[in-house]
JSON list of C-alpha atoms and ligand atoms in Angstrom, two decimals:
[
{"chain": "A", "resi": 1, "resn": "MET", "atom": "CA", "xyz": [33.50, 44.65, -58.97]},
{"chain": "A", "resi": 2, "resn": "THR", "atom": "CA", "xyz": [36.36, 45.46, -61.40]},
{"chain": "A", "resi": 3, "resn": "VAL", "atom": "CA", "xyz": [35.22, 48.60, -63.44]},
{"chain": "A", "resi": 4, "resn": "GLN", "atom": "CA", "xyz": [36.86, 49.11, -66.85]},
{"chain": "A", "resi": 5, "resn": "VAL", "atom": "CA", "xyz": [38.16, 52.59, -67.84]},
{"chain": "A", "resi": 6, "resn": "LYS", "atom": "CA", "xyz": [38.12, 53.46, -71.55]},
{"chain": "A", "resi": 7, "resn": "VAL", "atom": "CA", "xyz": [40.03, 56.57, -72.87]},
{"chain": "A", "resi": 8, "resn": "CYS", "atom": "CA", "xyz": [38.71, 57.23, -76.36]},
{"chain": "A", "resi": 9, "resn": "GLY", "atom": "CA", "xyz": [39.94, 59.29, -79.29]},
{"chain": "A", "resi": 10, "resn": "THR", "atom": "CA", "xyz": [43.58, 58.10, -79.21]},
{"chain": "A", "resi": 11, "resn": "THR", "atom": "CA", "xyz": [45.45, 59.53, -82.28]},
{"chain": "A", "resi": 12, "resn": "SER", "atom": "CA", "xyz": [49.16, 58.82, -81.54]},
{"chain": "A", "resi": 13, "resn": "VAL", "atom": "CA", "xyz": [51.50, 56.39, -79.92]},
{"chain": "A", "resi": 14, "resn": "HIS", "atom": "CA", "xyz": [52.51, 59.08, -77.37]},
{"chain": "A", "resi": 15, "resn": "ASP", "atom": "CA", "xyz": [48.86, 59.36, -76.18]},
{"chain": "A", "resi": 16, "resn": "ALA", "atom": "CA", "xyz": [48.33, 55.49, -76.14]},
{"chain": "A", "resi": 17, "resn": "VAL", "atom": "CA", "xyz": [51.32, 55.19, -73.81]},
{"chain": "A", "resi": 18, "resn": "LEU", "atom": "CA", "xyz": [50.25, 58.03, -71.68]},
{"chain": "A", "resi": 19, "resn": "SER", "atom": "CA", "xyz": [46.71, 56.43, -71.19]},
{"chain": "A", "resi": 20, "resn": "ALA", "atom": "CA", "xyz": [48.06, 53.03, -70.48]},
{"chain": "A", "resi": 21, "resn": "GLU", "atom": "CA", "xyz": [50.51, 54.31, -67.92]},
{"chain": "A", "resi": 22, "resn": "ALA", "atom": "CA", "xyz": [47.73, 56.27, -66.40]},
{"chain": "A", "resi": 23, "resn": "GLY", "atom": "CA", "xyz": [45.96, 52.87, -65.92]},
{"chain": "A", "resi": 24, "resn": "ALA", "atom": "CA", "xyz": [43.37, 52.79, -68.65]},
{"chain": "A", "resi": 25, "resn": "ASP", "atom": "CA", "xyz": [42.02, 49.38, -69.52]},
{"chain": "A", "resi": 26, "resn": "ALA", "atom": "CA", "xyz": [41.02, 50.17, -73.05]},
{"chain": "A", "resi": 27, "resn": "LEU", "atom": "CA", "xyz": [41.87, 52.75, -75.77]},
{"chain": "A", "resi": 28, "resn": "GLY", "atom": "CA", "xyz": [39.41, 53.87, -78.20]},
{"chain": "A", "resi": 29, "resn": "PHE", "atom": "CA", "xyz": [40.58, 54.63, -81.91]},
{"chain": "A", "resi": 30, "resn": "ILE", "atom": "CA", "xyz": [37.98, 56.58, -83.89]},
{"chain": "A", "resi": 31, "resn": "PHE", "atom": "CA", "xyz": [37.61, 55.53, -87.66]},
{"chain": "A", "resi": 32, "resn": "ALA", "atom": "CA", "xyz": [34.55, 57.65, -88.31]},
{"chain": "A", "resi": 33, "resn": "PRO", "atom": "CA", "xyz": [35.49, 60.30, -91.03]},
{"chain": "A", "resi": 34, "resn": "VAL", "atom": "CA", "xyz": [33.30, 63.00, -89.27]},
{"chain": "A", "resi": 35, "resn": "SER", "atom": "CA", "xyz": [35.44, 62.86, -86.21]},
{"chain": "A", "resi": 36, "resn": "LYS", "atom": "CA", "xyz": [37.84, 65.50, -85.06]},
{"chain": "A", "resi": 37, "resn": "ARG", "atom": "CA", "xyz": [39.78, 62.53, -83.53]},
{"chain": "A", "resi": 38, "resn": "LEU", "atom": "CA", "xyz": [40.06, 60.52, -86.74]},
{"chain": "A", "resi": 39, "resn": "VAL", "atom": "CA", "xyz": [42.99, 58.17, -86.84]},
{"chain": "A", "resi": 40, "resn": "SER", "atom": "CA", "xyz": [44.37, 55.94, -89.51]},
{"chain": "A", "resi": 41, "resn": "PRO", "atom": "CA", "xyz": [44.36, 52.07, -89.01]},
{"chain": "A", "resi": 42, "resn": "GLN", "atom": "CA", "xyz": [48.16, 52.28, -89.34]},
{"chain": "A", "resi": 43, "resn": "VAL", "atom": "CA", "xyz": [48.63, 54.67, -86.48]},
{"chain": "A", "resi": 44, "resn": "ALA", "atom": "CA", "xyz": [46.11, 52.84, -84.45]},
{"chain": "A", "resi": 45, "resn": "ARG", "atom": "CA", "xyz": [47.95, 49.55, -84.93]},
{"chain": "A", "resi": 46, "resn": "ALA", "atom": "CA", "xyz": [51.27, 51.07, -83.88]},
{"chain": "A", "resi": 47, "resn": "ALA", "atom": "CA", "xyz": [49.58, 52.63, -80.91]},
{"chain": "A", "resi": 48, "resn": "GLY", "atom": "CA", "xyz": [48.02, 49.41, -79.92]},
{"chain": "A", "resi": 49, "resn": "LEU", "atom": "CA", "xyz": [51.35, 47.53, -80.26]},
{"chain": "A", "resi": 50, "resn": "SER", "atom": "CA", "xyz": [52.93, 50.21, -78.12]},
{"chain": "A", "resi": 51, "resn": "VAL", "atom": "CA", "xyz": [50.84, 49.39, -75.00]},
{"chain": "A", "resi": 52, "resn": "GLY", "atom": "CA", "xyz": [50.73, 45.65, -75.32]},
{"chain": "A", "resi": 53, "resn": "PRO", "atom": "CA", "xyz": [48.06, 42.99, -75.19]},
{"chain": "A", "resi": 54, "resn": "SER", "atom": "CA", "xyz": [46.67, 43.74, -71.70]},
{"chain": "A", "resi": 55, "resn": "VAL", "atom": "CA", "xyz": [45.11, 47.08, -73.00]},
{"chain": "A", "resi": 56, "resn": "ALA", "atom": "CA", "xyz": [41.98, 46.52, -75.07]},
{"chain": "A", "resi": 57, "resn": "ARG", "atom": "CA", "xyz": [42.01, 48.45, -78.32]},
{"chain": "A", "resi": 58, "resn": "VAL", "atom": "CA", "xyz": [38.53, 49.41, -79.57]},
{"chain": "A", "resi": 59, "resn": "GLY", "atom": "CA", "xyz": [37.79, 50.47, -83.03]},
{"chain": "A", "resi": 60, "resn": "VAL", "atom": "CA", "xyz": [35.00, 53.06, -83.11]},
{"chain": "A", "resi": 61, "resn": "PHE", "atom": "CA", "xyz": [32.65, 53.44, -86.13]},
{"chain": "A", "resi": 62, "resn": "LEU", "atom": "CA", "xyz": [29.69, 55.58, -87.06]},
{"chain": "A", "resi": 63, "resn": "ASP", "atom": "CA", "xyz": [27.22, 54.32, -89.65]},
{"chain": "A", "resi": 64, "resn": "GLN", "atom": "CA", "xyz": [29.88, 52.90, -91.91]},
{"chain": "A", "resi": 65, "resn": "PRO", "atom": "CA", "xyz": [29.59, 50.14, -94.49]},
{"chain": "A", "resi": 66, "resn": "LEU", "atom": "CA", "xyz": [30.08, 46.69, -92.95]},
{"chain": "A", "resi": 67, "resn": "ASP", "atom": "CA", "xyz": [33.03, 45.77, -95.19]},
{"chain": "A", "resi": 68, "resn": "GLU", "atom": "CA", "xyz": [34.77, 48.98, -94.27]},
{"chain": "A", "resi": 69, "resn": "VAL", "atom": "CA", "xyz": [34.30, 48.34, -90.62]},
{"chain": "A", "resi": 70, "resn": "LEU", "atom": "CA", "xyz": [35.70, 44.69, -90.77]},
{"chain": "A", "resi": 71, "resn": "ARG", "atom": "CA", "xyz": [38.66, 45.73, -93.08]},
{"chain": "A", "resi": 72, "resn": "THR", "atom": "CA", "xyz": [39.53, 48.71, -90.91]},
{"chain": "A", "resi": 73, "resn": "ALA", "atom": "CA", "xyz": [39.32, 46.77, -87.68]},
{"chain": "A", "resi": 74, "resn": "GLU", "atom": "CA", "xyz": [41.68, 44.08, -89.15]},
{"chain": "A", "resi": 75, "resn": "ALA", "atom": "CA", "xyz": [44.19, 46.47, -90.48]},
{"chain": "A", "resi": 76, "resn": "ALA", "atom": "CA", "xyz": [44.26, 48.31, -87.07]},
{"chain": "A", "resi": 77, "resn": "ARG", "atom": "CA", "xyz": [44.36, 45.03, -85.12]},
{"chain": "A", "resi": 78, "resn": "VAL", "atom": "CA", "xyz": [41.74, 46.12, -82.62]},
{"chain": "A", "resi": 79, "resn": "SER", "atom": "CA", "xyz": [40.42, 43.86, -80.05]},
{"chain": "A", "resi": 80, "resn": "ALA", "atom": "CA", "xyz": [36.78, 45.10, -80.02]},
{"chain": "A", "resi": 81, "resn": "VAL", "atom": "CA", "xyz": [34.49, 47.22, -82.13]},
{"chain": "A", "resi": 82, "resn": "GLN", "atom": "CA", "xyz": [32.24, 49.94, -80.96]},
{"chain": "A", "resi": 83, "resn": "LEU", "atom": "CA", "xyz": [29.42, 50.76, -83.30]},
{"chain": "A", "resi": 84, "resn": "HIS", "atom": "CA", "xyz": [27.43, 54.08, -83.22]},
{"chain": "A", "resi": 85, "resn": "GLY", "atom": "CA", "xyz": [24.52, 54.99, -85.39]},
{"chain": "A", "resi": 86, "resn": "ARG", "atom": "CA", "xyz": [21.27, 53.63, -86.82]},
{"chain": "A", "resi": 87, "resn": "LEU", "atom": "CA", "xyz": [22.22, 50.00, -87.56]},
{"chain": "A", "resi": 88, "resn": "SER", "atom": "CA", "xyz": [20.24, 46.99, -88.06]},
{"chain": "A", "resi": 89, "resn": "SER", "atom": "CA", "xyz": [20.52, 43.98, -85.64]},
{"chain": "A", "resi": 90, "resn": "LEU", "atom": "CA", "xyz": [21.84, 41.89, -88.62]},
{"chain": "A", "resi": 91, "resn": "TYR", "atom": "CA", "xyz": [24.64, 44.29, -89.10]},
{"chain": "A", "resi": 92, "resn": "VAL", "atom": "CA", "xyz": [25.55, 44.30, -85.39]},
{"chain": "A", "resi": 93, "resn": "MET", "atom": "CA", "xyz": [25.46, 40.48, -85.26]},
{"chain": "A", "resi": 94, "resn": "ALA", "atom": "CA", "xyz": [27.54, 40.28, -88.41]},
{"chain": "A", "resi": 95, "resn": "VAL", "atom": "CA", "xyz": [30.32, 42.40, -86.69]},
{"chain": "A", "resi": 96, "resn": "ALA", "atom": "CA", "xyz": [29.86, 40.35, -83.50]},
{"chain": "A", "resi": 97, "resn": "ALA", "atom": "CA", "xyz": [30.83, 37.24, -85.41]},
{"chain": "A", "resi": 98, "resn": "TYR", "atom": "CA", "xyz": [34.43, 38.54, -85.77]},
{"chain": "A", "resi": 99, "resn": "TYR", "atom": "CA", "xyz": [34.74, 41.02, -82.60]},
{"chain": "A", "resi": 100, "resn": "PRO", "atom": "CA", "xyz": [33.28, 41.62, -79.21]},
{"chain": "A", "resi": 101, "resn": "VAL", "atom": "CA", "xyz": [30.85, 44.53, -79.88]},
{"chain": "A", "resi": 102, "resn": "LEU", "atom": "CA", "xyz": [30.06, 47.74, -77.90]},
{"chain": "A", "resi": 103, "resn": "ARG", "atom": "CA", "xyz": [26.68, 48.75, -79.15]},
{"chain": "A", "resi": 104, "resn": "VAL", "atom": "CA", "xyz": [26.21, 52.34, -78.49]},
{"chain": "A", "resi": 105, "resn": "VAL", "atom": "CA", "xyz": [22.72, 53.52, -77.59]},
{"chain": "A", "resi": 106, "resn": "ARG", "atom": "CA", "xyz": [21.14, 56.81, -76.88]},
{"chain": "A", "resi": 107, "resn": "PRO", "atom": "CA", "xyz": [18.90, 57.38, -73.79]},
{"chain": "A", "resi": 108, "resn": "ALA", "atom": "CA", "xyz": [15.74, 57.31, -76.12]},
{"chain": "A", "resi": 109, "resn": "ASP", "atom": "CA", "xyz": [16.66, 53.89, -77.43]},
{"chain": "A", "resi": 110, "resn": "LEU", "atom": "CA", "xyz": [17.87, 52.36, -74.16]},
{"chain": "A", "resi": 111, "resn": "ALA", "atom": "CA", "xyz": [14.85, 50.23, -73.28]},
{"chain": "A", "resi": 112, "resn": "THR", "atom": "CA", "xyz": [14.36, 48.79, -76.77]},
{"chain": "A", "resi": 113, "resn": "GLU", "atom": "CA", "xyz": [18.09, 47.98, -77.22]},
{"chain": "A", "resi": 114, "resn": "THR", "atom": "CA", "xyz": [18.25, 46.47, -73.92]},
{"chain": "A", "resi": 115, "resn": "ASP", "atom": "CA", "xyz": [15.51, 43.99, -74.79]},
{"chain": "A", "resi": 116, "resn": "MET", "atom": "CA", "xyz": [17.00, 43.35, -78.21]},
{"chain": "A", "resi": 117, "resn": "TRP", "atom": "CA", "xyz": [20.58, 42.37, -76.82]},
{"chain": "A", "resi": 118, "resn": "HIS", "atom": "CA", "xyz": [19.61, 40.65, -73.68]},
{"chain": "A", "resi": 119, "resn": "GLY", "atom": "CA", "xyz": [21.43, 37.29, -73.56]},
{"chain": "A", "resi": 120, "resn": "HIS", "atom": "CA", "xyz": [23.63, 38.08, -76.59]},
{"chain": "A", "resi": 121, "resn": "ARG", "atom": "CA", "xyz": [27.11, 37.43, -74.94]},
{"chain": "A", "resi": 122, "resn": "GLY", "atom": "CA", "xyz": [29.18, 39.13, -77.70]},
{"chain": "A", "resi": 123, "resn": "VAL", "atom": "CA", "xyz": [27.23, 42.56, -77.61]},
{"chain": "A", "resi": 124, "resn": "THR", "atom": "CA", "xyz": [27.52, 44.92, -74.75]},
{"chain": "A", "resi": 125, "resn": "LEU", "atom": "CA", "xyz": [25.48, 47.97, -74.51]},
{"chain": "A", "resi": 126, "resn": "MET", "atom": "CA", "xyz": [27.21, 51.42, -74.01]},
{"chain": "A", "resi": 127, "resn": "LEU", "atom": "CA", "xyz": [24.98, 54.30, -73.15]},
{"chain": "A", "resi": 128, "resn": "ASP", "atom": "CA", "xyz": [26.18, 57.64, -74.68]},
{"chain": "A", "resi": 129, "resn": "ALA", "atom": "CA", "xyz": [24.87, 61.11, -75.53]},
{"chain": "A", "resi": 130, "resn": "PRO", "atom": "CA", "xyz": [23.09, 61.68, -78.81]},
{"chain": "A", "resi": 131, "resn": "GLU", "atom": "CA", "xyz": [26.08, 63.54, -80.23]},
{"chain": "A", "resi": 132, "resn": "PRO", "atom": "CA", "xyz": [29.08, 61.15, -79.72]},
{"chain": "A", "resi": 133, "resn": "GLY", "atom": "CA", "xyz": [32.28, 62.90, -78.51]},
{"chain": "A", "resi": 134, "resn": "GLY", "atom": "CA", "xyz": [30.29, 66.06, -77.69]},
{"chain": "A", "resi": 135, "resn": "GLY", "atom": "CA", "xyz": [31.14, 66.17, -73.94]},
{"chain": "A", "resi": 136, "resn": "ILE", "atom": "CA", "xyz": [27.57, 66.50, -72.80]},
{"chain": "A", "resi": 137, "resn": "PRO", "atom": "CA", "xyz": [26.59, 64.52, -69.80]},
{"chain": "A", "resi": 138, "resn": "LEU", "atom": "CA", "xyz": [23.47, 62.63, -69.48]},
{"chain": "A", "resi": 139, "resn": "ASP", "atom": "CA", "xyz": [20.62, 62.85, -66.88]},
{"chain": "A", "resi": 140, "resn": "TRP", "atom": "CA", "xyz": [22.00, 59.99, -64.72]},
{"chain": "A", "resi": 141, "resn": "ASP", "atom": "CA", "xyz": [19.15, 60.02, -62.27]},
{"chain": "A", "resi": 142, "resn": "ALA", "atom": "CA", "xyz": [16.53, 59.90, -64.87]},
{"chain": "A", "resi": 143, "resn": "LEU", "atom": "CA", "xyz": [18.23, 56.93, -66.45]},
{"chain": "A", "resi": 144, "resn": "ARG", "atom": "CA", "xyz": [18.71, 55.02, -63.17]},
{"chain": "A", "resi": 145, "resn": "PRO", "atom": "CA", "xyz": [15.54, 52.68, -63.51]},
{"chain": "A", "resi": 146, "resn": "LEU", "atom": "CA", "xyz": [16.43, 51.77, -67.20]},
{"chain": "A", "resi": 147, "resn": "PHE", "atom": "CA", "xyz": [20.19, 51.30, -66.91]},
{"chain": "A", "resi": 148, "resn": "PRO", "atom": "CA", "xyz": [21.00, 47.64, -67.58]},
{"chain": "A", "resi": 149, "resn": "ASP", "atom": "CA", "xyz": [23.49, 45.51, -65.49]},
{"chain": "A", "resi": 150, "resn": "GLY", "atom": "CA", "xyz": [26.75, 45.22, -67.23]},
{"chain": "A", "resi": 151, "resn": "ALA", "atom": "CA", "xyz": [26.27, 48.23, -69.52]},
{"chain": "A", "resi": 152, "resn": "TRP", "atom": "CA", "xyz": [29.03, 50.87, -70.12]},
{"chain": "A", "resi": 153, "resn": "LEU", "atom": "CA", "xyz": [28.57, 54.66, -69.68]},
{"chain": "A", "resi": 154, "resn": "ALA", "atom": "CA", "xyz": [29.74, 57.51, -71.73]},
{"chain": "A", "resi": 155, "resn": "GLY", "atom": "CA", "xyz": [28.62, 61.00, -72.36]},
{"chain": "A", "resi": 156, "resn": "GLY", "atom": "CA", "xyz": [30.41, 64.11, -70.97]},
{"chain": "A", "resi": 157, "resn": "LEU", "atom": "CA", "xyz": [32.35, 62.14, -68.38]},
{"chain": "A", "resi": 158, "resn": "GLY", "atom": "CA", "xyz": [35.54, 63.63, -66.87]},
{"chain": "A", "resi": 159, "resn": "PRO", "atom": "CA", "xyz": [37.61, 63.74, -63.63]},
{"chain": "A", "resi": 160, "resn": "GLY", "atom": "CA", "xyz": [35.00, 66.05, -61.93]},
{"chain": "A", "resi": 161, "resn": "ASN", "atom": "CA", "xyz": [31.92, 64.08, -62.54]},
{"chain": "A", "resi": 162, "resn": "VAL", "atom": "CA", "xyz": [32.80, 60.33, -63.16]},
{"chain": "A", "resi": 163, "resn": "ALA", "atom": "CA", "xyz": [32.25, 59.48, -59.51]},
{"chain": "A", "resi": 164, "resn": "ALA", "atom": "CA", "xyz": [28.75, 60.94, -59.46]},
{"chain": "A", "resi": 165, "resn": "ALA", "atom": "CA", "xyz": [27.84, 59.11, -62.54]},
{"chain": "A", "resi": 166, "resn": "MET", "atom": "CA", "xyz": [29.11, 55.84, -61.21]},
{"chain": "A", "resi": 167, "resn": "THR", "atom": "CA", "xyz": [27.34, 56.32, -57.90]},
{"chain": "A", "resi": 168, "resn": "ALA", "atom": "CA", "xyz": [24.15, 56.88, -59.85]},
{"chain": "A", "resi": 169, "resn": "LEU", "atom": "CA", "xyz": [24.25, 54.11, -62.46]},
{"chain": "A", "resi": 170, "resn": "ARG", "atom": "CA", "xyz": [27.05, 51.72, -61.40]},
{"chain": "A", "resi": 171, "resn": "PRO", "atom": "CA", "xyz": [28.22, 51.02, -64.96]},
{"chain": "A", "resi": 172, "resn": "ALA", "atom": "CA", "xyz": [30.59, 48.16, -65.69]},
{"chain": "A", "resi": 173, "resn": "ALA", "atom": "CA", "xyz": [32.77, 50.57, -67.47]},
{"chain": "A", "resi": 174, "resn": "VAL", "atom": "CA", "xyz": [33.36, 54.36, -68.13]},
{"chain": "A", "resi": 175, "resn": "ASP", "atom": "CA", "xyz": [34.45, 55.92, -71.31]},
{"chain": "A", "resi": 176, "resn": "ALA", "atom": "CA", "xyz": [35.40, 59.57, -72.17]},
{"chain": "A", "resi": 177, "resn": "VAL", "atom": "CA", "xyz": [37.09, 61.82, -74.59]},
{"chain": "A", "resi": 178, "resn": "SER", "atom": "CA", "xyz": [36.23, 65.55, -74.68]},
{"chain": "A", "resi": 179, "resn": "ARG", "atom": "CA", "xyz": [36.99, 66.34, -71.06]},
{"chain": "A", "resi": 180, "resn": "LEU", "atom": "CA", "xyz": [40.38, 64.52, -71.36]},
{"chain": "A", "resi": 181, "resn": "GLU", "atom": "CA", "xyz": [41.78, 66.62, -74.02]},
{"chain": "A", "resi": 182, "resn": "ALA", "atom": "CA", "xyz": [44.16, 69.62, -74.40]},
{"chain": "A", "resi": 183, "resn": "SER", "atom": "CA", "xyz": [42.76, 70.09, -77.92]},
{"chain": "A", "resi": 184, "resn": "PRO", "atom": "CA", "xyz": [40.76, 67.78, -80.22]},
{"chain": "A", "resi": 185, "resn": "GLY", "atom": "CA", "xyz": [42.73, 64.56, -80.56]},
{"chain": "A", "resi": 186, "resn": "VAL", "atom": "CA", "xyz": [45.35, 65.42, -78.10]},
{"chain": "A", "resi": 187, "resn": "LYS", "atom": "CA", "xyz": [45.26, 64.25, -74.58]},
{"chain": "A", "resi": 188, "resn": "ASP", "atom": "CA", "xyz": [45.64, 66.35, -71.44]},
{"chain": "A", "resi": 189, "resn": "PRO", "atom": "CA", "xyz": [47.87, 64.13, -69.41]},
{"chain": "A", "resi": 190, "resn": "GLU", "atom": "CA", "xyz": [46.66, 65.38, -66.04]},
{"chain": "A", "resi": 191, "resn": "ALA", "atom": "CA", "xyz": [42.94, 64.96, -66.97]},
{"chain": "A", "resi": 192, "resn": "VAL", "atom": "CA", "xyz": [43.64, 61.44, -68.13]},
{"chain": "A", "resi": 193, "resn": "ARG", "atom": "CA", "xyz": [45.35, 60.57, -64.87]},
{"chain": "A", "resi": 194, "resn": "ALA", "atom": "CA", "xyz": [42.67, 62.24, -62.76]},
{"chain": "A", "resi": 195, "resn": "PHE", "atom": "CA", "xyz": [39.83, 60.54, -64.57]},
{"chain": "A", "resi": 196, "resn": "VAL", "atom": "CA", "xyz": [41.32, 57.01, -64.21]},
{"chain": "A", "resi": 197, "resn": "GLN", "atom": "CA", "xyz": [41.99, 57.65, -60.59]},
{"chain": "A", "resi": 198, "resn": "ALA", "atom": "CA", "xyz": [38.56, 58.95, -59.93]},
{"chain": "A", "resi": 199, "resn": "ALA", "atom": "CA", "xyz": [36.92, 56.04, -61.65]},
{"chain": "A", "resi": 200, "resn": "ARG", "atom": "CA", "xyz": [39.03, 53.57, -59.66]},
{"chain": "A", "resi": 201, "resn": "LEU", "atom": "CA", "xyz": [38.21, 55.30, -56.38]},
{"chain": "A", "resi": 202, "resn": "ALA", "atom": "CA", "xyz": [34.41, 55.46, -57.22]},
{"chain": "A", "resi": 203, "resn": "ALA", "atom": "CA", "xyz": [34.51, 51.71, -58.06]},
{"chain": "A", "resi": 204, "resn": "ARG", "atom": "CA", "xyz": [35.63, 50.92, -54.59]},
{"chain": "A", "resi": 205, "resn": "SER", "atom": "CA", "xyz": [32.13, 51.99, -53.32]},
{"chain": "A", "resi": 206, "resn": "TYR", "atom": "CA", "xyz": [30.38, 49.51, -55.51]},
{"chain": "A", "resi": 207, "resn": "PRO", "atom": "CA", "xyz": [28.64, 46.78, -53.66]},
{"chain": "A", "resi": 208, "resn": "GLN", "atom": "CA", "xyz": [30.83, 43.63, -53.38]},
{"chain": "B", "resi": 301, "resn": "LIG", "atom": "O1", "xyz": [34.47, 61.44, -80.23]},
{"chain": "B", "resi": 301, "resn": "LIG", "atom": "C1", "xyz": [34.09, 61.58, -81.47]},
{"chain": "B", "resi": 301, "resn": "LIG", "atom": "O2", "xyz": [34.70, 62.40, -82.19]},
{"chain": "B", "resi": 301, "resn": "LIG", "atom": "C2", "xyz": [33.33, 60.50, -82.09]},
{"chain": "B", "resi": 301, "resn": "LIG", "atom": "C3", "xyz": [32.83, 60.64, -83.33]},
{"chain": "B", "resi": 301, "resn": "LIG", "atom": "C4", "xyz": [32.02, 59.79, -84.04]},
{"chain": "B", "resi": 301, "resn": "LIG", "atom": "C5", "xyz": [31.80, 58.55, -83.42]},
{"chain": "B", "resi": 301, "resn": "LIG", "atom": "C6", "xyz": [32.16, 58.38, -81.96]},
{"chain": "B", "resi": 301, "resn": "LIG", "atom": "C7", "xyz": [32.92, 59.34, -81.30]},
{"chain": "B", "resi": 301, "resn": "LIG", "atom": "N1", "xyz": [33.40, 59.10, -80.09]},
{"chain": "B", "resi": 301, "resn": "LIG", "atom": "C8", "xyz": [33.11, 58.04, -79.48]},
{"chain": "B", "resi": 301, "resn": "LIG", "atom": "C9", "xyz": [33.36, 57.80, -77.91]},
{"chain": "B", "resi": 301, "resn": "LIG", "atom": "O3", "xyz": [33.52, 56.67, -77.45]},
{"chain": "B", "resi": 301, "resn": "LIG", "atom": "C10", "xyz": [33.30, 59.01, -77.03]},
{"chain": "B", "resi": 301, "resn": "LIG", "atom": "O4", "xyz": [34.28, 58.62, -76.02]},
{"chain": "B", "resi": 301, "resn": "LIG", "atom": "C11", "xyz": [32.05, 58.99, -76.36]},
{"chain": "B", "resi": 301, "resn": "LIG", "atom": "O5", "xyz": [30.93, 59.42, -77.39]},
{"chain": "B", "resi": 301, "resn": "LIG", "atom": "C12", "xyz": [32.00, 60.17, -75.23]},
{"chain": "B", "resi": 301, "resn": "LIG", "atom": "O6", "xyz": [32.49, 61.35, -75.69]},
{"chain": "B", "resi": 301, "resn": "LIG", "atom": "P1", "xyz": [32.54, 62.63, -74.60]},
{"chain": "B", "resi": 301, "resn": "LIG", "atom": "O7", "xyz": [31.00, 62.93, -74.33]},
{"chain": "B", "resi": 301, "resn": "LIG", "atom": "O8", "xyz": [33.21, 63.55, -75.49]},
{"chain": "B", "resi": 301, "resn": "LIG", "atom": "O9", "xyz": [33.37, 62.15, -73.52]}
]
């Protein structure tokens, strides 16, 4: 199985190229004003253009108005949208009418959201810690019975623990930010490379 690797919190063309050269499949651009990694749609668009169409560009939002999400996503020319927060299913479906959606869920909501989105092809679940971008790992063993096929995994992942997380849950993709940074919003090149390599290696042990 091909596992996707997403490097989140990209704030510059330089870091977009760095992550793409390290082998990332997707870059995350955070448009939530509360974030330390906030990026403008213009910079995100330039960064996306700098890596070419084979790398997915994911616009990340937290509890923002629907029109703001759609306008920002269009201005940044993202290829997918990641939705954090307490959102209605109607809201999520409205975004999914325009973009593939990564719907972010916390462990406490995993069972309900799995039932809700089962069979909706445009909506993929991403399990993340309650504080997005907080660098806190989840209890992977406790989540094993609930983790749905095809879901993505985030939450405190980095070069040193991504293999253990993948062995426990076999996610379809992994995503990280805090442990890949030299400072908030600035990538640590070695950590990004090591993260992508560790995820690729761990994916080889997935059952064929
Ligand atoms: O990272 C942020 O600052 C952020 C703020 C608001 C909404 C989402 C945010 N990040 C989204 C991500 O996709 C992170 O990669 C994910 O939460 C994992 O973060 P970390 O635990 O730091 O690896």
